[in-house]
Amino acid sequence: MLRVGVLVSGGGTNLQAIIDAVASGKITNAKLEVVISNKKDAYALERAKNNNIEAVCVSPKDYETRDEFNKALMDTIDGYNLDLIVLAGFLVVLPAELTRKYARKIINIHPSLIPSFCGDGFYGLKVHEEALKRGVKVTGATVHFVDEGTDTGPIIFQKAVEVEEGDTPEILQKRVMEQAEWIILPKAINDIANGIIK
Ligand code: GRF
């Protein structure tokens, strides 16, 4: 049984997709051990509580220095003996020590077809604003392993989504979530849990 931790910062719709996939059997051999957020008011923590999953906040505001926060985050994660860490909208730069210690055990969902519209500063709505500004006809989402870089680790799955006439960043974001993110992230977790992806 794969011990999974999910790191979140916002609304948690990707977390919800994972929770639903476990409940429906789309994800097998995996247990959501903990949801950790850097934001006390992240609705994703509510989603965890509503589904009897341990919900923990490690907030930078509670620590004097970034190093102290990083250590608290590491210690919290280590305490759950996780086999897989899922970044689902986690807007914190991971400490290099964490990505090294959990090498090939951290995956991330990014709302574009990497290597387009990714890297430092490309997160949330900005990704879709840039895609619309560039006039792309197709965008999508990517699940990848996390390494020391930003959105640079080995790609696991990608799913393309059509850009439609009149799309705003918000409309496009929702379509990318519904048609791509909420499908490929649970699939990646299931395939890792069942040894299909090493
Ligand atoms: C999603 O757009 C995801 O692609 C990005 O952050 C957002 C998280 O949304 N990594 P949610 O908190 O899962 O709703």
Tab-separated table of C-alpha atoms and ligand atoms in Angstrom:
chain	number	residue	atom	x	y	z
A	1	MET	CA	0.000	0.000	0.000
A	2	LEU	CA	1.639	3.238	-1.178
A	3	ARG	CA	1.761	5.850	1.601
A	4	VAL	CA	0.859	9.159	-0.103
A	5	GLY	CA	1.137	12.723	1.178
A	6	VAL	CA	-0.394	15.658	-0.743
A	7	LEU	CA	1.024	19.195	-0.433
A	8	VAL	CA	-1.423	22.003	-1.187
A	9	SER	CA	-1.792	25.779	-0.977
A	10	GLY	CA	-5.212	26.559	-2.407
A	11	GLY	CA	-8.684	25.281	-3.228
A	12	GLY	CA	-7.650	21.646	-3.538
A	13	THR	CA	-9.610	20.598	-6.638
A	14	ASN	CA	-6.717	18.330	-7.650
A	15	LEU	CA	-6.702	16.885	-4.118
A	16	GLN	CA	-10.446	16.303	-4.468
A	17	ALA	CA	-9.868	14.490	-7.755
A	18	ILE	CA	-7.365	12.225	-5.963
A	19	ILE	CA	-9.751	11.611	-3.045
A	20	ASP	CA	-12.575	10.779	-5.474
A	21	ALA	CA	-10.315	8.476	-7.499
A	22	VAL	CA	-9.385	6.498	-4.371
A	23	ALA	CA	-13.064	6.271	-3.381
A	24	SER	CA	-14.134	5.097	-6.849
A	25	GLY	CA	-11.300	2.587	-7.211
A	26	LYS	CA	-9.554	4.475	-10.017
A	27	ILE	CA	-6.580	4.599	-7.642
A	28	THR	CA	-5.742	1.314	-5.903
A	29	ASN	CA	-2.948	0.236	-3.540
A	30	ALA	CA	-2.562	3.748	-2.194
A	31	LYS	CA	-3.574	5.498	1.038
A	32	LEU	CA	-3.737	9.262	1.547
A	33	GLU	CA	-1.858	9.544	4.845
A	34	VAL	CA	-1.765	13.344	5.158
A	35	VAL	CA	-2.520	16.655	3.459
A	36	ILE	CA	-0.052	19.415	4.302
A	37	SER	CA	-0.531	23.090	3.496
A	38	ASN	CA	1.542	26.209	4.034
A	39	LYS	CA	-1.710	28.188	4.269
A	40	LYS	CA	-3.944	27.889	7.330
A	41	ASP	CA	-7.030	28.870	5.325
A	42	ALA	CA	-6.455	26.641	2.309
A	43	TYR	CA	-9.809	25.060	1.440
A	44	ALA	CA	-7.840	21.949	0.503
A	45	LEU	CA	-7.386	21.343	4.253
A	46	GLU	CA	-11.183	21.392	4.660
A	47	ARG	CA	-11.489	18.823	1.883
A	48	ALA	CA	-9.029	16.593	3.734
A	49	LYS	CA	-10.923	16.921	7.027
A	50	ASN	CA	-14.248	16.250	5.273
A	51	ASN	CA	-12.754	12.968	4.060
A	52	ASN	CA	-11.130	11.914	7.363
A	53	ILE	CA	-7.626	12.557	6.081
A	54	GLU	CA	-5.110	14.106	8.444
A	55	ALA	CA	-4.803	17.817	7.618
A	56	VAL	CA	-1.702	19.692	8.769
A	57	CYS	CA	-0.573	23.286	8.296
A	58	VAL	CA	3.097	24.231	8.376
A	59	SER	CA	3.055	27.987	7.886
A	60	PRO	CA	6.148	30.112	7.171
A	61	LYS	CA	4.457	32.762	9.321
A	62	ASP	CA	5.091	30.597	12.389
A	63	TYR	CA	8.875	30.534	11.901
A	64	GLU	CA	11.517	33.226	12.258
A	65	THR	CA	13.543	32.152	9.256
A	66	ARG	CA	13.041	30.249	6.022
A	67	ASP	CA	15.504	27.640	7.256
A	68	GLU	CA	13.390	26.983	10.345
A	69	PHE	CA	10.274	26.632	8.162
A	70	ASN	CA	12.111	24.285	5.791
A	71	LYS	CA	13.201	22.121	8.729
A	72	ALA	CA	9.677	22.042	10.155
A	73	LEU	CA	8.292	21.066	6.742
A	74	MET	CA	10.893	18.303	6.367
A	75	ASP	CA	10.318	16.986	9.891
A	76	THR	CA	6.546	16.986	9.371
A	77	ILE	CA	6.831	15.097	6.069
A	78	ASP	CA	9.377	12.640	7.480
A	79	GLY	CA	6.995	11.820	10.305
A	80	TYR	CA	4.575	10.139	7.880
A	81	ASN	CA	7.084	7.746	6.249
A	82	LEU	CA	5.700	8.597	2.817
A	83	ASP	CA	6.413	6.614	-0.339
A	84	LEU	CA	5.090	9.412	-2.579
A	85	ILE	CA	4.707	13.169	-2.168
A	86	VAL	CA	2.191	14.824	-4.515
A	87	LEU	CA	2.448	18.570	-5.118
A	88	ALA	CA	-1.080	19.705	-5.987
A	89	GLY	CA	-0.850	23.453	-6.274
A	90	PHE	CA	1.816	23.749	-3.585
A	91	LEU	CA	3.211	27.270	-4.015
A	92	VAL	CA	6.301	26.871	-1.872
A	93	VAL	CA	9.806	26.401	-3.296
A	94	LEU	CA	10.835	23.008	-1.957
A	95	PRO	CA	14.071	22.907	0.034
A	96	ALA	CA	16.811	21.221	-2.012
A	97	GLU	CA	17.301	18.822	0.910
A	98	LEU	CA	13.706	17.632	0.457
A	99	THR	CA	14.000	17.034	-3.291
A	100	ARG	CA	17.277	15.189	-2.714
A	101	LYS	CA	15.995	13.057	0.167
A	102	TYR	CA	12.784	12.177	-1.729
A	103	ALA	CA	14.371	11.938	-5.170
A	104	ARG	CA	11.980	10.229	-7.621
A	105	LYS	CA	9.307	10.206	-4.914
A	106	ILE	CA	7.805	13.646	-5.572
A	107	ILE	CA	5.421	14.412	-8.452
A	108	ASN	CA	3.882	17.710	-9.509
A	109	ILE	CA	0.931	18.769	-11.677
A	110	HIS	CA	1.583	21.769	-13.914
A	111	PRO	CA	-1.180	23.456	-15.973
A	112	SER	CA	0.620	23.558	-19.343
A	113	LEU	CA	2.366	21.243	-21.788
A	114	ILE	CA	5.904	21.500	-20.389
A	115	PRO	CA	8.318	22.902	-21.673
A	116	SER	CA	5.846	25.606	-22.655
A	117	PHE	CA	4.767	28.165	-20.066
A	118	CYS	CA	6.681	26.786	-17.120
A	119	GLY	CA	9.565	27.656	-14.845
A	120	ASP	CA	9.935	30.436	-12.308
A	121	GLY	CA	6.872	32.668	-12.037
A	122	PHE	CA	4.636	30.405	-14.129
A	123	TYR	CA	1.891	29.220	-11.810
A	124	GLY	CA	-1.874	29.462	-11.501
A	125	LEU	CA	-3.709	31.868	-13.829
A	126	LYS	CA	-0.477	33.395	-15.154
A	127	VAL	CA	0.217	30.182	-17.078
A	128	HIS	CA	-3.098	30.542	-18.925
A	129	GLU	CA	-2.699	34.303	-19.409
A	130	GLU	CA	0.627	33.676	-21.164
A	131	ALA	CA	-0.805	30.844	-23.286
A	132	LEU	CA	-3.677	33.082	-24.459
A	133	LYS	CA	-1.289	35.991	-25.058
A	134	ARG	CA	0.879	33.722	-27.236
A	135	GLY	CA	-2.183	32.596	-29.164
A	136	VAL	CA	-1.641	28.848	-28.749
A	137	LYS	CA	-4.444	26.646	-30.143
A	138	VAL	CA	-3.678	23.775	-27.814
A	139	THR	CA	-2.518	23.743	-24.221
A	140	GLY	CA	-2.968	21.158	-21.462
A	141	ALA	CA	-1.382	19.776	-18.300
A	142	THR	CA	1.714	17.828	-17.332
A	143	VAL	CA	2.522	15.491	-14.442
A	144	HIS	CA	6.242	15.160	-13.841
A	145	PHE	CA	8.749	13.979	-11.268
A	146	VAL	CA	10.206	16.832	-9.235
A	147	ASP	CA	13.942	17.428	-9.226
A	148	GLU	CA	15.938	20.414	-7.942
A	149	GLY	CA	14.712	22.620	-10.770
A	150	THR	CA	11.329	24.272	-11.341
A	151	ASP	CA	9.073	22.133	-13.583
A	152	THR	CA	12.189	20.407	-14.984
A	153	GLY	CA	11.894	16.785	-13.802
A	154	PRO	CA	11.084	13.757	-16.033
A	155	ILE	CA	7.605	13.980	-17.586
A	156	ILE	CA	5.159	11.208	-16.629
A	157	PHE	CA	1.908	12.130	-18.432
A	158	GLN	CA	0.603	14.999	-20.535
A	159	LYS	CA	-2.913	15.674	-21.785
A	160	ALA	CA	-3.792	18.269	-24.428
A	161	VAL	CA	-6.766	20.639	-24.197
A	162	GLU	CA	-8.188	22.818	-27.013
A	163	VAL	CA	-8.128	26.584	-26.573
A	164	GLU	CA	-11.528	27.957	-27.635
A	165	GLU	CA	-12.654	31.267	-29.122
A	166	GLY	CA	-13.342	33.805	-26.395
A	167	ASP	CA	-11.469	31.911	-23.679
A	168	THR	CA	-10.486	33.973	-20.664
A	169	PRO	CA	-7.654	32.756	-18.395
A	170	GLU	CA	-10.284	31.599	-15.872
A	171	ILE	CA	-12.337	29.661	-18.441
A	172	LEU	CA	-9.206	28.042	-19.881
A	173	GLN	CA	-7.888	27.177	-16.401
A	174	LYS	CA	-11.135	25.403	-15.545
A	175	ARG	CA	-11.138	23.436	-18.818
A	176	VAL	CA	-7.500	22.390	-18.306
A	177	MET	CA	-8.323	21.250	-14.763
A	178	GLU	CA	-11.476	19.334	-15.781
A	179	GLN	CA	-10.174	17.794	-18.999
A	180	ALA	CA	-6.557	17.207	-18.049
A	181	GLU	CA	-5.299	17.797	-14.479
A	182	TRP	CA	-8.020	15.885	-12.665
A	183	ILE	CA	-7.433	12.912	-15.009
A	184	ILE	CA	-3.664	12.583	-15.344
A	185	LEU	CA	-2.729	13.268	-11.713
A	186	PRO	CA	-4.847	10.436	-10.244
A	187	LYS	CA	-3.659	8.175	-13.094
A	188	ALA	CA	-0.020	8.892	-12.269
A	189	ILE	CA	-0.600	8.074	-8.591
A	190	ASN	CA	-2.385	4.825	-9.466
A	191	ASP	CA	0.333	3.762	-11.902
A	192	ILE	CA	3.084	4.477	-9.366
A	193	ALA	CA	1.132	2.644	-6.634
A	194	ASN	CA	0.795	-0.396	-8.917
A	195	GLY	CA	4.356	-0.461	-10.191
A	196	ILE	CA	3.369	0.498	-13.736
A	197	ILE	CA	5.549	3.589	-13.406
A	198	LYS	CA	8.829	3.197	-11.572
B	1	GRF	C1	-3.830	23.945	-10.480
B	1	GRF	O1	-4.091	24.799	-11.553
B	1	GRF	C2	-2.562	23.193	-10.746
B	1	GRF	O2	-2.316	22.976	-12.101
B	1	GRF	C3	-1.519	24.112	-10.226
B	1	GRF	O3	-2.083	24.770	-9.103
B	1	GRF	C4	-3.497	24.721	-9.215
B	1	GRF	C5	-4.007	24.018	-7.996
B	1	GRF	O4	-5.393	24.089	-7.967
B	1	GRF	N1	-0.353	23.345	-9.845
B	1	GRF	P1	-6.174	23.263	-6.817
B	1	GRF	O5	-5.701	23.792	-5.481
B	1	GRF	O6	-5.827	21.806	-7.007
B	1	GRF	O7	-7.615	23.546	-7.107
